[in-house]
CSV table of C-alpha atoms in Angstrom, one decimal:
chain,number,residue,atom,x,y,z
A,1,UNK,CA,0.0,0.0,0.0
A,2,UNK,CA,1.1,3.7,-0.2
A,3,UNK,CA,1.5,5.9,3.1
A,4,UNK,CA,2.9,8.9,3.4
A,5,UNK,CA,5.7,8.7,6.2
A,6,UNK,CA,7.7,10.7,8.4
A,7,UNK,CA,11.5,10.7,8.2
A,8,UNK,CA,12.0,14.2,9.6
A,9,UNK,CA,11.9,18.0,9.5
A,10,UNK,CA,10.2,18.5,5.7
A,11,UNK,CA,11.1,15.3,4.9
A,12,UNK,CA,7.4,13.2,4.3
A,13,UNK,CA,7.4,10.6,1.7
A,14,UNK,CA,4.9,8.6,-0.8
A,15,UNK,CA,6.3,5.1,0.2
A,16,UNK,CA,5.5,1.5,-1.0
A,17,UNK,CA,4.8,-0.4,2.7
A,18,UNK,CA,3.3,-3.7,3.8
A,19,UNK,CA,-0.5,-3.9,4.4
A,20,UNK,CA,-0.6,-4.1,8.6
A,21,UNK,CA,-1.9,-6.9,9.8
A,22,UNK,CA,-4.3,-6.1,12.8
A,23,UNK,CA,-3.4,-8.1,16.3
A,24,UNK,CA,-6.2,-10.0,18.3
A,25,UNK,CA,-7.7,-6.7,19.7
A,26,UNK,CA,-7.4,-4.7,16.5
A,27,UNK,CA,-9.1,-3.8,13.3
A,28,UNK,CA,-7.8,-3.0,9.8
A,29,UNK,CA,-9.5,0.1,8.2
A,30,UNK,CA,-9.9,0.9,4.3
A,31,UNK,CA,-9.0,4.6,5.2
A,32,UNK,CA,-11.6,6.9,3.4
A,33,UNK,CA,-10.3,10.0,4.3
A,34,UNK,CA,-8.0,11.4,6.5
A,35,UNK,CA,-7.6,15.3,7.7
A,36,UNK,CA,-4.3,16.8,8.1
A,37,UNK,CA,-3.8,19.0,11.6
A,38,UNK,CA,-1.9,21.5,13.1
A,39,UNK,CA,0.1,19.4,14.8
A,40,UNK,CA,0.7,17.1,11.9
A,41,UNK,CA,2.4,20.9,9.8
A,42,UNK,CA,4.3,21.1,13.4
A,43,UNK,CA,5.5,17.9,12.9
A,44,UNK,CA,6.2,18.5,9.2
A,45,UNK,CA,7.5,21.9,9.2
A,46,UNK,CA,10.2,21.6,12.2
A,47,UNK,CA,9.7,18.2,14.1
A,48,UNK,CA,10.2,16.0,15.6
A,49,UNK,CA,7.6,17.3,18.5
A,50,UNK,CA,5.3,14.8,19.2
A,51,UNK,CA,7.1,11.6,17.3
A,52,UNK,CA,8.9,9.0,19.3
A,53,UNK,CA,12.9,9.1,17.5
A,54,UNK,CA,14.8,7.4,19.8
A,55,UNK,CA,12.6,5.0,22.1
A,56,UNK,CA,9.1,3.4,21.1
A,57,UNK,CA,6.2,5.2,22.3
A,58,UNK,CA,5.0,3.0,25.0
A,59,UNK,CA,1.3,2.2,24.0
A,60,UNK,CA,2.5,1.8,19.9
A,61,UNK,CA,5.8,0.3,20.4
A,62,UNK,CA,6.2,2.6,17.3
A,63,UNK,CA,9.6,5.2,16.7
A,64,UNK,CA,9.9,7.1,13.2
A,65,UNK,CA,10.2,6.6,10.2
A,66,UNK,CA,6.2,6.8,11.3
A,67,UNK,CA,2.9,7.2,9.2
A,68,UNK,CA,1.4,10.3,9.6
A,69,UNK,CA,-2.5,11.0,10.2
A,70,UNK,CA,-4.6,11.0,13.1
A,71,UNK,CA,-8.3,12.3,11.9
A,72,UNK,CA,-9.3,9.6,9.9
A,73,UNK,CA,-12.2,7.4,9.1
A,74,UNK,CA,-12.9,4.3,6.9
A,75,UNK,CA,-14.6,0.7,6.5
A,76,UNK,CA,-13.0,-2.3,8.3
A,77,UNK,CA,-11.4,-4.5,6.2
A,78,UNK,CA,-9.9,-7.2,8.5
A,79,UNK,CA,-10.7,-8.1,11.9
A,80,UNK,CA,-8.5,-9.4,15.0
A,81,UNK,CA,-8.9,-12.6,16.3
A,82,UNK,CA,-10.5,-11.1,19.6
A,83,UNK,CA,-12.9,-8.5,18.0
A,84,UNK,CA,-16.4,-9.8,17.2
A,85,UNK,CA,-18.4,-6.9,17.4
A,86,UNK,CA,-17.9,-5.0,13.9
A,87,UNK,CA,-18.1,-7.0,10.2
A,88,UNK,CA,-15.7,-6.0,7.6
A,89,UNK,CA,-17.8,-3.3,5.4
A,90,UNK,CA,-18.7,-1.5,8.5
A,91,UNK,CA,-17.9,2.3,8.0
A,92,UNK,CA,-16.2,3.4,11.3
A,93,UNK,CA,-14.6,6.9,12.6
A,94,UNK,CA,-11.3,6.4,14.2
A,95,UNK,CA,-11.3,8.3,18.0
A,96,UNK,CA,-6.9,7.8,18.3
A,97,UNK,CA,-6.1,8.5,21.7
A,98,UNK,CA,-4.3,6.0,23.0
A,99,UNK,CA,-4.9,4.4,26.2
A,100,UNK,CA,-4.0,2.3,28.8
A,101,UNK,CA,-6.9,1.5,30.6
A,102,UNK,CA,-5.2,1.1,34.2
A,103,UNK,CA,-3.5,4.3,35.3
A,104,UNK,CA,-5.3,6.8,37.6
A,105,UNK,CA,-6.6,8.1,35.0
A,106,UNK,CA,-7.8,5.5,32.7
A,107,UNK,CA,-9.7,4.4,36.2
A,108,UNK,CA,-10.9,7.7,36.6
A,109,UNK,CA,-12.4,7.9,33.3
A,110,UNK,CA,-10.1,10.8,31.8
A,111,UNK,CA,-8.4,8.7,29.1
A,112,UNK,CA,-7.3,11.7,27.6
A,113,UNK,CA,-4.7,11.8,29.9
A,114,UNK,CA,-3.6,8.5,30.2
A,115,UNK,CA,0.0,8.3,31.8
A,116,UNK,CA,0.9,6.9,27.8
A,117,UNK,CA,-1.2,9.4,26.3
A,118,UNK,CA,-0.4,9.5,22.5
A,119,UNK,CA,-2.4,9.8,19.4
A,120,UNK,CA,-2.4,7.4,16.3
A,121,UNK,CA,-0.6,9.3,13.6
A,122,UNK,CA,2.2,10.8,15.7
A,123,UNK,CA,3.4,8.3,18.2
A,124,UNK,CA,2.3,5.2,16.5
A,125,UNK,CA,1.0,5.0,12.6
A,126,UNK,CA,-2.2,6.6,11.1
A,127,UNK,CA,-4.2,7.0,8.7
A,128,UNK,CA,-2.4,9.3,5.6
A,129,UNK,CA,-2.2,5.9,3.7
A,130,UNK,CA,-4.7,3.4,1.7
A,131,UNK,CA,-4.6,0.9,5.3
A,132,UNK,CA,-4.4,1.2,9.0
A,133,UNK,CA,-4.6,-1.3,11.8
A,134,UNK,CA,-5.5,0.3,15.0
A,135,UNK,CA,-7.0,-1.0,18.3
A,136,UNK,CA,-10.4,-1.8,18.5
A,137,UNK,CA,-11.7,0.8,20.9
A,138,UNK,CA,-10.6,3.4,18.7
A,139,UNK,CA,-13.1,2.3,15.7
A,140,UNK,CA,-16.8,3.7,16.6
A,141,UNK,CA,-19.5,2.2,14.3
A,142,UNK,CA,-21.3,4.7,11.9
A,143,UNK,CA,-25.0,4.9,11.4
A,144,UNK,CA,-25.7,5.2,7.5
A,145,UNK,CA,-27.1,8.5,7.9
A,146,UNK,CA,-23.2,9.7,8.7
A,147,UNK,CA,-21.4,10.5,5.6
A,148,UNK,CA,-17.1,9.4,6.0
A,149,UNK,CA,-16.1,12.8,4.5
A,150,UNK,CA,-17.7,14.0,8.2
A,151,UNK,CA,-16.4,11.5,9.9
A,152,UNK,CA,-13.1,12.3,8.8
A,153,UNK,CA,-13.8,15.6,11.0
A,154,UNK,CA,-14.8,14.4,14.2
A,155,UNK,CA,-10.9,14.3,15.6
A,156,UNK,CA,-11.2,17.9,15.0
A,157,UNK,CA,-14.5,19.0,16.3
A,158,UNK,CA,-14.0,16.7,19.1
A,159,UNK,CA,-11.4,18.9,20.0
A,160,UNK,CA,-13.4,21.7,20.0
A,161,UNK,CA,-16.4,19.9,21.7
A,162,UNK,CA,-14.2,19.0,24.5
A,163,UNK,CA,-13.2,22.8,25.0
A,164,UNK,CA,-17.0,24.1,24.9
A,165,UNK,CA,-17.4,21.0,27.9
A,166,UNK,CA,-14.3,22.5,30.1
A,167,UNK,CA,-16.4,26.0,29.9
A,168,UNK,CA,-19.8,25.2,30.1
A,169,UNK,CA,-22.2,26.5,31.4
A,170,UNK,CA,-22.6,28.1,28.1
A,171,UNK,CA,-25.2,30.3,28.7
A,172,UNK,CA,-24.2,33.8,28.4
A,173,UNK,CA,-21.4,35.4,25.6
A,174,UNK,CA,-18.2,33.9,25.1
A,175,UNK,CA,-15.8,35.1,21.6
A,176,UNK,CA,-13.5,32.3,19.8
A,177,UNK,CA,-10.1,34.2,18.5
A,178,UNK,CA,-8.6,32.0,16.0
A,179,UNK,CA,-10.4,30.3,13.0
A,180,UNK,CA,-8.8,27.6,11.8
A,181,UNK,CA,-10.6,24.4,11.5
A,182,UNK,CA,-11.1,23.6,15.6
A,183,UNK,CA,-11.8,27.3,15.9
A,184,UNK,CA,-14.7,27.3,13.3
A,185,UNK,CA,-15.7,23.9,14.2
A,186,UNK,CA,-16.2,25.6,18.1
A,187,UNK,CA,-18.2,28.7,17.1
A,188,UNK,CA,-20.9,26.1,15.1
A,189,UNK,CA,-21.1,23.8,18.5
A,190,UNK,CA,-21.1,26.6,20.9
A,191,UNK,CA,-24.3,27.9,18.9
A,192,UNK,CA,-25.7,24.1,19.4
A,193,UNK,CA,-24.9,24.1,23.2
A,194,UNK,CA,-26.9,27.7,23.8
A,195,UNK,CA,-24.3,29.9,23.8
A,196,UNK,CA,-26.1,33.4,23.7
A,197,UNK,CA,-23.5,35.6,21.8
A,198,UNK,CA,-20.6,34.4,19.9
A,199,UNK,CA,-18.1,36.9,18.9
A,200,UNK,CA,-15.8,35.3,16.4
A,201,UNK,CA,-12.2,37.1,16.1
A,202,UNK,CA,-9.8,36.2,13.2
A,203,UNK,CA,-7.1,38.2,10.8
A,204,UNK,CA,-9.0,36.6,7.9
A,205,UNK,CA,-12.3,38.1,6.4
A,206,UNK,CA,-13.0,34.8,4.5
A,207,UNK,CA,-12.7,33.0,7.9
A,208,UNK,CA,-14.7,35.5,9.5
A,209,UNK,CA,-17.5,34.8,6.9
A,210,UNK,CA,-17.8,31.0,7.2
A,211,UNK,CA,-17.7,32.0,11.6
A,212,UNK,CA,-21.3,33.7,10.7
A,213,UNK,CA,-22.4,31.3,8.3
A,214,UNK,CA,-21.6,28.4,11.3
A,215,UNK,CA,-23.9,30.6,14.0
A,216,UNK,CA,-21.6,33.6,14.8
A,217,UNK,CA,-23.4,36.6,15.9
A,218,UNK,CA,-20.6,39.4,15.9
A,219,UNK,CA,-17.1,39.5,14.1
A,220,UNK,CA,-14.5,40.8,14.7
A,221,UNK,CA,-11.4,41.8,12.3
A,222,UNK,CA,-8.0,41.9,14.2
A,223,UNK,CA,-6.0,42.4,10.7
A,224,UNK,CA,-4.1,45.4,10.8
A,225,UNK,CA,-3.1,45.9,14.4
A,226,UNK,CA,-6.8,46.3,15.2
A,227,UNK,CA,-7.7,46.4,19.0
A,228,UNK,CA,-9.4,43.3,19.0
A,229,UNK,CA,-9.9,43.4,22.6
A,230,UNK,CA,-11.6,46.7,22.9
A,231,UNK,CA,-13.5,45.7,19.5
A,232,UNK,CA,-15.3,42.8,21.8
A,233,UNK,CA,-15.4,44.7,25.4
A,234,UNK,CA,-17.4,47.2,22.8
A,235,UNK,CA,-19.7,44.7,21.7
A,236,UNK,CA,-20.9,44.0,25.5
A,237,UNK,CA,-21.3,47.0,26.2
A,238,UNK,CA,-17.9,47.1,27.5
A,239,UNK,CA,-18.2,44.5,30.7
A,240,UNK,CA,-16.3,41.8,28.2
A,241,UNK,CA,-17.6,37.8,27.1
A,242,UNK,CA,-17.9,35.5,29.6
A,243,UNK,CA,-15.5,33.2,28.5
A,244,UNK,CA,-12.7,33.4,25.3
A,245,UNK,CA,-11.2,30.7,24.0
A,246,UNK,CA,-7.4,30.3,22.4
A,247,UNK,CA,-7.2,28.8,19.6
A,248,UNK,CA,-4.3,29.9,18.2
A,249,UNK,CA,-1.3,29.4,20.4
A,250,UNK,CA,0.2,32.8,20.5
A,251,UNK,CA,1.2,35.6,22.7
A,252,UNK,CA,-1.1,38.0,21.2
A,253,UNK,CA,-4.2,36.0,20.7
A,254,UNK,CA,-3.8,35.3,25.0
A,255,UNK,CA,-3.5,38.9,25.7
A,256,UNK,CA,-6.5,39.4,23.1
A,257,UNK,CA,-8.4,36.4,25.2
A,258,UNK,CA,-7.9,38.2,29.0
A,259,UNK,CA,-8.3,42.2,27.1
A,260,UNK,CA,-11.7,40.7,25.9
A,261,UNK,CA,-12.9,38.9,29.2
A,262,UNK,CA,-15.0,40.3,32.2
A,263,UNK,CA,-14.3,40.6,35.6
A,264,UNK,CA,-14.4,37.0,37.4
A,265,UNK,CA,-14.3,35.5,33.5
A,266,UNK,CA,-12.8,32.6,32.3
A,267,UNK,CA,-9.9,32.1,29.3
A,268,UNK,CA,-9.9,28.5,27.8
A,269,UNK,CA,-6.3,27.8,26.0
A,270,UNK,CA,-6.7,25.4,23.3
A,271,UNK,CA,-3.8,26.1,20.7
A,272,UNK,CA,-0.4,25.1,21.4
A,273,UNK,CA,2.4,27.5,22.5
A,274,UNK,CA,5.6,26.7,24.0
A,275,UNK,CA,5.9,29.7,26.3
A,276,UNK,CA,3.7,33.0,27.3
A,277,UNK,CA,3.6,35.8,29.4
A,278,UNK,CA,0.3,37.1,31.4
A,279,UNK,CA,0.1,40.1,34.1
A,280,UNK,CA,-0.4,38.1,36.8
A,281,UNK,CA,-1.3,41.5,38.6
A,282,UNK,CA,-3.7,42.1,36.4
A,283,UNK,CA,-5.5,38.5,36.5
A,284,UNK,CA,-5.8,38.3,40.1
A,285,UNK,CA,-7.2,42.2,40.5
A,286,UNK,CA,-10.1,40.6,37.9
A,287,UNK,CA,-10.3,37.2,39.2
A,288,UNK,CA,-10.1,35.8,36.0
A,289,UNK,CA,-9.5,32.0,35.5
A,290,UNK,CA,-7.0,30.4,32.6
A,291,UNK,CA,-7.6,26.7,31.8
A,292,UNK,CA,-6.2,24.2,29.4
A,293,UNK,CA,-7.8,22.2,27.3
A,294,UNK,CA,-6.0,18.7,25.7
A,295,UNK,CA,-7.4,16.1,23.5
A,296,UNK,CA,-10.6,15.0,24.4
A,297,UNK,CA,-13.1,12.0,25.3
A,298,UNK,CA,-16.4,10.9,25.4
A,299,UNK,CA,-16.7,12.9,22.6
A,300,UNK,CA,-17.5,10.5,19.4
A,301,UNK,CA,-20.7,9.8,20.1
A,302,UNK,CA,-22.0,13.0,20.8
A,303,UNK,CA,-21.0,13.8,17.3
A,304,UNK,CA,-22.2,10.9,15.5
A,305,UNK,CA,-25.6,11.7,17.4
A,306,UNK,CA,-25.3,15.5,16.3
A,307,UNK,CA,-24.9,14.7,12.4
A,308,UNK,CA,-27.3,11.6,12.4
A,309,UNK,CA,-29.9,12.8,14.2
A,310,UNK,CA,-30.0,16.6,14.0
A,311,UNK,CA,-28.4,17.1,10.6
A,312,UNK,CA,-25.4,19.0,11.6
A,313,UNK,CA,-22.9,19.4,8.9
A,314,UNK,CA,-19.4,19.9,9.9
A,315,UNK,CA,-18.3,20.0,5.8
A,316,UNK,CA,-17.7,24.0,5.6
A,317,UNK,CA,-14.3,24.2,6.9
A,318,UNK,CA,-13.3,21.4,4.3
A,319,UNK,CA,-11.4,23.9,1.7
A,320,UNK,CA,-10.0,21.0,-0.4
A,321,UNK,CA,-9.6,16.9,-0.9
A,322,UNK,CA,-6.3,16.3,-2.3
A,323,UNK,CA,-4.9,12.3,-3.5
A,324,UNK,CA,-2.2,11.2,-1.2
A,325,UNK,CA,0.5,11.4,-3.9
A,326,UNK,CA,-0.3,15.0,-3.7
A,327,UNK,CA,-0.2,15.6,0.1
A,328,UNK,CA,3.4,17.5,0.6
A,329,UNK,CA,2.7,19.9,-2.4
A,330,UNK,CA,-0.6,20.1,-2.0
A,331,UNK,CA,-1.6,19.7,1.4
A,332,UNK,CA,1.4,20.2,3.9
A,333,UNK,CA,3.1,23.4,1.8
A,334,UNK,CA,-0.5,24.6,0.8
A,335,UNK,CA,-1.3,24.9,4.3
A,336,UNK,CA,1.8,26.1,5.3
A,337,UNK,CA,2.1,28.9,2.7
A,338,UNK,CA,-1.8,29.8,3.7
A,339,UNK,CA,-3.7,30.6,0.1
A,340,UNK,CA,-7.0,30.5,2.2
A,341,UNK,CA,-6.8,26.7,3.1
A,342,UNK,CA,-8.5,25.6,6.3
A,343,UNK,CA,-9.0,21.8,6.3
A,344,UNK,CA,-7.5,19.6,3.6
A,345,UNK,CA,-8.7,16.1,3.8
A,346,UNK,CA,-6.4,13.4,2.1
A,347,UNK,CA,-8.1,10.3,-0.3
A,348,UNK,CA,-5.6,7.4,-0.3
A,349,UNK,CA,-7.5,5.6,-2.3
A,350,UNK,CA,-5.2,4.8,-5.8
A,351,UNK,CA,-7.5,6.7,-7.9
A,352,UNK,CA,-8.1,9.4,-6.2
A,353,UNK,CA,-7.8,12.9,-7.5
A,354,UNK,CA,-6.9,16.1,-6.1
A,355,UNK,CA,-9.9,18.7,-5.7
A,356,UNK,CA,-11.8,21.6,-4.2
A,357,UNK,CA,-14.9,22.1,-3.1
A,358,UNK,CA,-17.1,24.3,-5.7
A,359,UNK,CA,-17.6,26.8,-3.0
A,360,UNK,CA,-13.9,27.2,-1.9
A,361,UNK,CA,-12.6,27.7,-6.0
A,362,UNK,CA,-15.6,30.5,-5.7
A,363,UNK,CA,-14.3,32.3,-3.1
A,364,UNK,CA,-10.7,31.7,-4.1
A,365,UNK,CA,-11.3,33.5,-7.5
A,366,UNK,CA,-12.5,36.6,-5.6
């Protein structure tokens, strides 16, 4: 089969590798599609970060050269001896936190931080290739009303999901700076939790747009060394939201995040950055509250319930579909170099061909 593996630092490549064969407890997915993440251009652009070089990762037993892709979905084609509660055809999402199942924890019920946490993708293989063997408690079942190209998006949203859960209650205004894919994907399930007034803050008018089209009620453009802070404290009538989210991992999106929070507020990080400063002065004279936000659990199925059953689409942050022999030019660089891409999902299937949605090339030709 083909797979696109990790070597090193800008160094992913199109190889020829053996089908896996699952073990007792795992299944063997036909991948449909699989998304590529932040993390996955972290790991691309200047890694290694995440991927085990120089001792197996403890729940894969995996070091690089490692397959990339960890939001993925397919059919099972091959079941472990021990599995006997999917049939090969079955379409399934892939949840790829690994997990122990006996660490405090595990026990506990937080699997998201199991003492070997780890994701499919970057400390063991994943899905940017035509197979993948992964444990069976990863693989959730699919109703037929779930189409795989949202599937391919729950690792994503479930991010996001997870974030709205660590702030709730929801009930009053909260503002999402950042719109990438997990910040979109949080503005349209914030407006499904109840979340009163959602102030969506990016550099990018396009991004801004799709924020209202997903259930946004105020945006705010922070190109051009716009206040954004002030922009939302003006938009409440200057008491500030409730609760902000970080979903960018930078200096200035935090200090947007506490400008743009009331008094006794709350400030949910979610994006990823090495180091920040705060005024610690400042936070304790407004009693304001940071919290983190990793992974996520217990997520899949209110997801699969959420686009079965209520018809939610989670397909507008999908900017493009490219074929796996296209996924450094076209999907790692692309995203990199920016060009308006927000979520490229990757077909490994041999024929597959490298497109964009109709609405994306529309908006791209602006």
């Amino acid at each position: 089969m083909k797979a696109a593996v990790w070597h090193g630092a800008r160094d992913v490549r199109i190889a020829e590798t053996d089908v896996p064969t699952p073990g007792p407890d795992e299944v063997l997915i036909r991948v449909a599609y699989c998304g590529i993440c932040g993390s996955d251009l972290h790991e691309y652009a200047n890694g290694p970060h995440a991927i085990p070089t120089t001792a197996p990762h403890p729940a894969s037993g995996v070091t690089a050269p490692l397959i990339l892709g960890h939001e993925f979905c397919g059919t099972v084609a091959a079941l472990g001896s021990s599995v006997a509660d999917l049939a090969v055809g079955d379409p399934v999402a892939i949840e790829p936190n690994y997990r122990c199942g006996t660490c405090p924890r595990c026990q506990a019920g937080d699997y998201h931080i199991c003492r070997h946490f780890g994701f499919a993708g970057l400390m063991g293989h994943g899905g940017l290739a035509e197979y993948a063997a992964v444990p069976r408690y990863m693989a959730h079942p699919l109703p037929a009303a779930v189409p795989l190209e949202q599937a391919a998006l729950f690792e994503p949203a479930s991010v996001a999901l997870h974030a709205l859960r660590r702030a709730e209650p929801l009930r009053g205004s909260l503002a999402v700076v950042g719109l990438g894919p997990i910040g979109l994907l949080a503005v349209l399930l914030a407006a499904r939790r109840g979340a009163t007034r959602i102030i969506a803050v990016d550099v990018a008018p396009a991004r801004l747009e799709i924020a209202a089209r997903l259930g946004a009620t105020d945006l705010v453009d922070a190109s051009g060394g716009a206040d954004a802070a002030a922009a939302v404290r003006g938009l409440t009538g200057g008491e500030g939201v409730d609760v902000a989210f970080e979903v960018v991992g930078s200096q200035a999106a935090l200090d947007t995040c506490l400008g743009a929070t009331r008094r006794g507020g709350r400030v949910v990080l979610v994006g990823l950055a090495q180091q920040v400063r705060l005024d610690a002065f400042a936070l304790v004279n407004n009693e304001q509250s940071i919290i983190s936000t990793v992974g996520y659990r217990d997520t899949y199925p209110e997801l699969i319930r959420l686009v079965a059953d209520e018809g939610v689409d989670l397909r507008p942050v999908v900017t493009s579909t490219v074929a796996l022999k296209d996924v450094v030019e076209q999907g790692f660089e692309a995203l990199l170099g920016g060009g308006g891409q927000i979520k490229v999902l990757v077909d490994p299937a041999p024929d597959a061909v490298t497109t964009a949605p109709a609405t994306h090339r529309a908006e791209a030709a602006r």
